[in-house]
Short mmCIF file of C-alpha atoms in Angstrom, two decimals:
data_model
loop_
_atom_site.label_atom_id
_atom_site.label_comp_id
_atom_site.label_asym_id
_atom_site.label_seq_id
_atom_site.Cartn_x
_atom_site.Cartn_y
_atom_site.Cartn_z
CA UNK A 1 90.48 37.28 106.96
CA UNK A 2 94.26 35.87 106.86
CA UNK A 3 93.99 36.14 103.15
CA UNK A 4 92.58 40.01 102.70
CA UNK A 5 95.47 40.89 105.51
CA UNK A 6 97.86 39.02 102.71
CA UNK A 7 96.15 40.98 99.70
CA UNK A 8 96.47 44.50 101.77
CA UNK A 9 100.02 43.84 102.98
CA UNK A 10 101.34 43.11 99.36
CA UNK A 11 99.39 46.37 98.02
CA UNK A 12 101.03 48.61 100.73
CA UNK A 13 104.40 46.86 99.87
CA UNK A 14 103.36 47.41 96.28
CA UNK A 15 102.16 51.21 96.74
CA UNK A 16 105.49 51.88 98.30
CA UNK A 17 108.03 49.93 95.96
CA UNK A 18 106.24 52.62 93.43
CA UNK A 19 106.27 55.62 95.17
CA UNK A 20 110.03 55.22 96.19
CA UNK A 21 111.08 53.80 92.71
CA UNK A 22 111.78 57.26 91.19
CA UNK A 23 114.46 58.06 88.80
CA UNK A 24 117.56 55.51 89.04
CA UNK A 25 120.07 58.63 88.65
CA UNK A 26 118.88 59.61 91.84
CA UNK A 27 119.45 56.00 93.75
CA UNK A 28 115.90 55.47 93.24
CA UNK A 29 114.22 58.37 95.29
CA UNK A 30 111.15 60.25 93.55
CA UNK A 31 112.28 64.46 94.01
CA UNK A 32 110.26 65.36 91.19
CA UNK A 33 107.67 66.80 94.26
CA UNK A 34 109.94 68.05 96.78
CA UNK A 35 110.37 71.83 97.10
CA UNK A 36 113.63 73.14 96.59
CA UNK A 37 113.88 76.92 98.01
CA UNK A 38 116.82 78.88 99.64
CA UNK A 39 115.85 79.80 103.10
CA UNK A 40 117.58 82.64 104.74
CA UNK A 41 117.11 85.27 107.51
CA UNK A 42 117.37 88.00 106.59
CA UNK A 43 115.50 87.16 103.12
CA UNK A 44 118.18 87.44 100.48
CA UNK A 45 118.52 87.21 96.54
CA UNK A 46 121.93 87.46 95.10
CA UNK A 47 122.81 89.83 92.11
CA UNK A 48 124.37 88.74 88.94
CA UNK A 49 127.36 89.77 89.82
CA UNK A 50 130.67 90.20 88.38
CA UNK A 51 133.51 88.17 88.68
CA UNK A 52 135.78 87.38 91.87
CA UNK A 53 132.28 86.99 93.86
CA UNK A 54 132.71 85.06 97.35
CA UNK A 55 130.92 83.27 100.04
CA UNK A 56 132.62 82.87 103.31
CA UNK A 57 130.96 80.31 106.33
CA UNK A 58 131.45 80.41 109.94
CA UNK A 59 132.97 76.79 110.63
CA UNK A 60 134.42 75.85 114.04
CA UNK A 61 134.03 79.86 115.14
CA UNK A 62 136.28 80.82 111.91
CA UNK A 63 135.40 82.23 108.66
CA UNK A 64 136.13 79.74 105.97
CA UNK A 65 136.27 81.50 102.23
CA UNK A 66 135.06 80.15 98.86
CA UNK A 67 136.47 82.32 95.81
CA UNK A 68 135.49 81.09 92.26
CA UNK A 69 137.26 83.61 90.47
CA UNK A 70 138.14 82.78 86.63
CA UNK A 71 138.64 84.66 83.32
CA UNK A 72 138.28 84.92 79.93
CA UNK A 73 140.24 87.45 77.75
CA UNK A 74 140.30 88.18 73.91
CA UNK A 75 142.79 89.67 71.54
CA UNK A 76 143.02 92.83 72.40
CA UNK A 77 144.96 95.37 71.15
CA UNK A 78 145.09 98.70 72.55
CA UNK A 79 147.01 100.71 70.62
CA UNK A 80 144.51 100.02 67.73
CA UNK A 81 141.82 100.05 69.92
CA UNK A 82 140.46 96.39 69.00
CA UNK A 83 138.96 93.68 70.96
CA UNK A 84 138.14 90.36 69.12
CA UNK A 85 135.14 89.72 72.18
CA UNK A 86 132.61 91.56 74.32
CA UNK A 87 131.51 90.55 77.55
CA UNK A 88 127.85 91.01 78.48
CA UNK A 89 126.01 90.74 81.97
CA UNK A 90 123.22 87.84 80.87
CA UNK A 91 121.08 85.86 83.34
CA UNK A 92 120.57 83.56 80.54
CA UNK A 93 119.90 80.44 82.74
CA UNK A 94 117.04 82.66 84.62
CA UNK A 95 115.72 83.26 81.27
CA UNK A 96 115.65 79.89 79.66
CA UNK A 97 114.20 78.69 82.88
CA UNK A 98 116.90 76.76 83.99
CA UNK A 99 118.36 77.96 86.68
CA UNK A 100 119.77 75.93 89.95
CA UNK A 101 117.36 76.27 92.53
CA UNK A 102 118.98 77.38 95.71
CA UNK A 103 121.77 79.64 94.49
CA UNK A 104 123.23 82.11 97.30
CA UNK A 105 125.96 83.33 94.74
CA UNK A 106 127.38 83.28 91.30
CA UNK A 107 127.47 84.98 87.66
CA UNK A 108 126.05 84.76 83.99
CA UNK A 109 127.69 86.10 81.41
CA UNK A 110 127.63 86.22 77.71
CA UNK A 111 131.13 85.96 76.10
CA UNK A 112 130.67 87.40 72.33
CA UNK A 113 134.26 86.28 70.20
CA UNK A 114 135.19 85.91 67.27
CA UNK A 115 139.08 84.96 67.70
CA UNK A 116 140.75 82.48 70.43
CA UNK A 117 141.08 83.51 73.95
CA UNK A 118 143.21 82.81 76.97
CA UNK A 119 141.62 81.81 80.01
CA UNK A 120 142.62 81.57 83.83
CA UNK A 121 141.01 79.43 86.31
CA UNK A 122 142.16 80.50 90.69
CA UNK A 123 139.74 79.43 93.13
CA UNK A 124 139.90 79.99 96.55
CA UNK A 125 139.10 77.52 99.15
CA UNK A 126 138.78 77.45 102.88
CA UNK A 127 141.82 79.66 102.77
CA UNK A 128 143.86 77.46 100.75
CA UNK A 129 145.83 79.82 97.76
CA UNK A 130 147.81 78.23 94.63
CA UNK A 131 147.05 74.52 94.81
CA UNK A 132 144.71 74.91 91.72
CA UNK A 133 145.76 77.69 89.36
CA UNK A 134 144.84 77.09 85.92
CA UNK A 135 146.64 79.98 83.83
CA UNK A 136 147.08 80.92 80.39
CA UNK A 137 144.63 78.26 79.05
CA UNK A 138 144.26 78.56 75.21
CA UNK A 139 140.17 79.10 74.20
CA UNK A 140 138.58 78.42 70.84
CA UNK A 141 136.84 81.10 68.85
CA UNK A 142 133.15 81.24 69.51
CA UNK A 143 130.37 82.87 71.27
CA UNK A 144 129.48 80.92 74.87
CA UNK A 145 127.30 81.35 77.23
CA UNK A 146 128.87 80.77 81.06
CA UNK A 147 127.55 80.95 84.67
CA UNK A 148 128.56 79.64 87.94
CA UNK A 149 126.94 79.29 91.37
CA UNK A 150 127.18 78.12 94.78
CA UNK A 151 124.43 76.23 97.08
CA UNK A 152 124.29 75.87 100.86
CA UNK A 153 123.69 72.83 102.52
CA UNK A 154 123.79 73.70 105.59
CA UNK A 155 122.05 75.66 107.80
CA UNK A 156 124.65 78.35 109.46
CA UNK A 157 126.18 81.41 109.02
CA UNK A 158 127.24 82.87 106.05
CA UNK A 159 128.89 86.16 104.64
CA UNK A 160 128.42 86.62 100.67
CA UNK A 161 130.35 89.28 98.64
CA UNK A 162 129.52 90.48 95.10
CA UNK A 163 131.13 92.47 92.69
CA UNK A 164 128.11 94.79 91.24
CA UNK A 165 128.72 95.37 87.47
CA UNK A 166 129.18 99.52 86.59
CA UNK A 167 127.38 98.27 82.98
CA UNK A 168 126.12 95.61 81.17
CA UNK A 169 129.48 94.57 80.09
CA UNK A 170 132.76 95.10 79.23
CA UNK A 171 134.85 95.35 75.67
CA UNK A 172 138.17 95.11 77.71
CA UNK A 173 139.91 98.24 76.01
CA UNK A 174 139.18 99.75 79.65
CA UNK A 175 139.55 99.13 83.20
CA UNK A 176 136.73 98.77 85.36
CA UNK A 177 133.51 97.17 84.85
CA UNK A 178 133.01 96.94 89.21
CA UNK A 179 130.88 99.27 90.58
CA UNK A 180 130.80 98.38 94.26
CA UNK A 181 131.45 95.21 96.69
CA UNK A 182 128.12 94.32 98.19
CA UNK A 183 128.90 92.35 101.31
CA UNK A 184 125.69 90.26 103.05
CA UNK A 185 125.23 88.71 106.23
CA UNK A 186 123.23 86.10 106.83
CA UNK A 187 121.77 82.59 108.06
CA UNK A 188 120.39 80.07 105.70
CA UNK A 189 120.56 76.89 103.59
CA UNK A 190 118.81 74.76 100.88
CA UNK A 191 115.71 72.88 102.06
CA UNK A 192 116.49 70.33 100.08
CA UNK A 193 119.24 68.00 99.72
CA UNK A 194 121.66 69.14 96.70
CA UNK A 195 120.56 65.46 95.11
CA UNK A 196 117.13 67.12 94.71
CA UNK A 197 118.84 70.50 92.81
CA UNK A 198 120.40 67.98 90.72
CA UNK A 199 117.20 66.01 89.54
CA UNK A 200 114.90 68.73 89.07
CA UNK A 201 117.24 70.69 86.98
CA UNK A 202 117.70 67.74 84.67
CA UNK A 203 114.23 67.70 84.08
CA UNK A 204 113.91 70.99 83.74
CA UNK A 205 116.84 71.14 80.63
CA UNK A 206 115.09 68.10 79.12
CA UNK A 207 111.84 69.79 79.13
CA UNK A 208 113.05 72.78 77.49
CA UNK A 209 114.12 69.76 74.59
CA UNK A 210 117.78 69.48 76.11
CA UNK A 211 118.53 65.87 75.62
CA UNK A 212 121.62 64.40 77.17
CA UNK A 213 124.63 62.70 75.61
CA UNK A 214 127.60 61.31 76.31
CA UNK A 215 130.29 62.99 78.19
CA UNK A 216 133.75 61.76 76.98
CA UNK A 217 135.47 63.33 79.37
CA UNK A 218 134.47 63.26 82.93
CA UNK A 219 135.80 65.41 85.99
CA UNK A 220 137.74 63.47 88.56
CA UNK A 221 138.04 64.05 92.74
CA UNK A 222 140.94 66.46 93.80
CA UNK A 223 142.50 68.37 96.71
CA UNK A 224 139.30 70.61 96.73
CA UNK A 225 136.54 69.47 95.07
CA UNK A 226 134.29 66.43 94.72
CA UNK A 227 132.49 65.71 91.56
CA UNK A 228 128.40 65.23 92.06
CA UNK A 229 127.62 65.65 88.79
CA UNK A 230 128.80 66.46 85.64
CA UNK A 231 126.18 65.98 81.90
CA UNK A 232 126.44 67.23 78.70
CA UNK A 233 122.98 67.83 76.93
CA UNK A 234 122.11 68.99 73.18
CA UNK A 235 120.08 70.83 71.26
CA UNK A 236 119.78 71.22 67.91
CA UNK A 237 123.71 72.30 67.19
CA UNK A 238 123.80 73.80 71.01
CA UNK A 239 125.36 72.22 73.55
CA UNK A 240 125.51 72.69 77.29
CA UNK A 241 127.53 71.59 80.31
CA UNK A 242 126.03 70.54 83.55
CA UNK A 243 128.15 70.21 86.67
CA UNK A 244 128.09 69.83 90.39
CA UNK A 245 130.95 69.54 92.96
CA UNK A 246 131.85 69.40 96.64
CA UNK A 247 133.48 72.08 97.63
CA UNK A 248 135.66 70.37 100.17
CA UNK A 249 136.28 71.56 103.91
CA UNK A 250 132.47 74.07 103.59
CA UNK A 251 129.14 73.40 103.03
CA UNK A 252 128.90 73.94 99.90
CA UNK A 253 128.05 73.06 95.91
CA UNK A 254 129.46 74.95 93.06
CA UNK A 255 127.40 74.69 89.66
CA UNK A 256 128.81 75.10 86.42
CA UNK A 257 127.05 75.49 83.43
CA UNK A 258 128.13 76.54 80.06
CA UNK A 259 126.64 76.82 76.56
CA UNK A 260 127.94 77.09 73.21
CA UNK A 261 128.80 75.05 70.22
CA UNK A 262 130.52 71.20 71.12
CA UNK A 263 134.09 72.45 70.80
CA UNK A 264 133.70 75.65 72.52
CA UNK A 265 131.75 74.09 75.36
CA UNK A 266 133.91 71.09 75.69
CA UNK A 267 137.32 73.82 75.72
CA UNK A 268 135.76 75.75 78.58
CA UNK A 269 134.09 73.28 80.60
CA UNK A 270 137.62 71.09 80.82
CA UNK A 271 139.37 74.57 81.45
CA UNK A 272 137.02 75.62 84.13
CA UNK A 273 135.88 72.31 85.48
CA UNK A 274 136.24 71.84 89.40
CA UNK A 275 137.38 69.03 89.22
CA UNK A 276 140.56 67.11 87.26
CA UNK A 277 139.96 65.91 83.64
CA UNK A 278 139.84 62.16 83.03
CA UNK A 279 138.44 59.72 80.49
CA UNK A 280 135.12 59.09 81.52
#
């Protein structure tokens, strides 16, 4: 008797040691099989929206505000009437089948260019103006492929406003390209921790033949966000950013993911990063 006790103790220790042995990225928990949804009341799906999208949360009986606004912008001359780049409006992470599971907010655009660009990078957080203000960032010629998103993590209150896009993009000879600010109420978070996003959309890249490589460069903790994540995967001659961060002082993730060829992803992914650039 002593000794079948001893043979089923070490196969439940066994059984468990397996189940719990997962994927060492993930400090050795299995989320391959938990479900990852956003939960909210009243339902809700964001839009694709345009740029200067925000999310504000109700912390301490105040409304705390997340602002990821950025930019890109091509040569453009107007008194010839010439743009070197087009903007479209392309869910191209919904498409491939890659997108971050519990998004509440964010953007996916196409940038079309043939000629260098100048970028600008001013996010607002928990109220906090100017401490990160990325401006006048020279871009490499070349077509990319950008989006960005916010998760919840947290179940509470939040307020989400989107720009709604007037087209399907822009060739930046005119003004305009907003339609209307949407602005949502709502309660709701992720039902899964943001570890969990993290896993299953690596698997999901690699299983659309994404495999990863290394990441010279690696985004560093500052005053506003912390660094989850950050990968670079490949594709034949694509390549394509990964990365998570904190967004300090609210519950919340951004996601950044951009695709393009290595120097154009590696230029936009250190101009738009969250975090600060260091050797990795």
């Amino acid at each position: 008797m002593k000794a079948l006790l001893l043979v089923l103790s070490l196969t439940v220790v066994l059984t468990l040691g397996y189940h719990m042995s997962g994927n060492p990225s993930t400090g050795g928990v299995d989320y391959s099989t938990v479900t990852c949804t956003l939960e909210t009341e009243p339902q809700f799906t964001h839009a694709n929206a345009w740029t200067g999208w925000s999310v504000r949360e109700l912390v301490d009986n105040r409304m705390m505000e997340f602002s990821d606004f950025l930019e890109f912008v091509p040569k453009v001359s107007l008194s010839e009437g010439t743009s070197s780049g087009y903007l479209h409006t392309e869910d191209w992470p919904a498409k491939m089948g890659i997108l971050p599971e519990c998004t509440v907010a964010g953007s996916a655009v196409f940038f079309e260019n043939n000629d260098t660009a100048r970028g600008m990078y001013y996010p607002v957080v928990a109220g906090n103006r100017g401490e990160i203000k990325r401006q006048d960032i020279e871009l490499p010629a070349g077509d990319v492929y950008f989006a960005h998103y916010v998760i919840p993590t947290k179940n509470t209150t939040w307020e989400v406003t989107e720009n709604l896009a007037n087209s399907n993009g822009t060739d930046f000879l005119m003004s305009g390209g907003i339609s209307e600010r949407r602005r949502t109420g709502l309660t709701g978070t992720c039902t899964c921790p943001v570890e969990a996003v993290i896993a299953q959309l690596d698997d999901a890249m690699k299983a659309k033949g994404f495999e990863e490589v290394i990441l010279e460069k690696k985004p560093t903790e500052n005053e506003y966000f912390k660094p989850l994540s950050a990968k670079l995967y490949r594709k034949d001659d694509q390549y394509l950013y990964v990365e998570f961060a904190e967004v300090k002082g609210m519950d919340l993730v951004r996601v950044l993911m951009i695709m393009g060829d290595e120097e154009t992803v590696k230029a936009y992914a250190e101009a738009f990063t969250a975090g600060s650039i260091g050797e990795g």
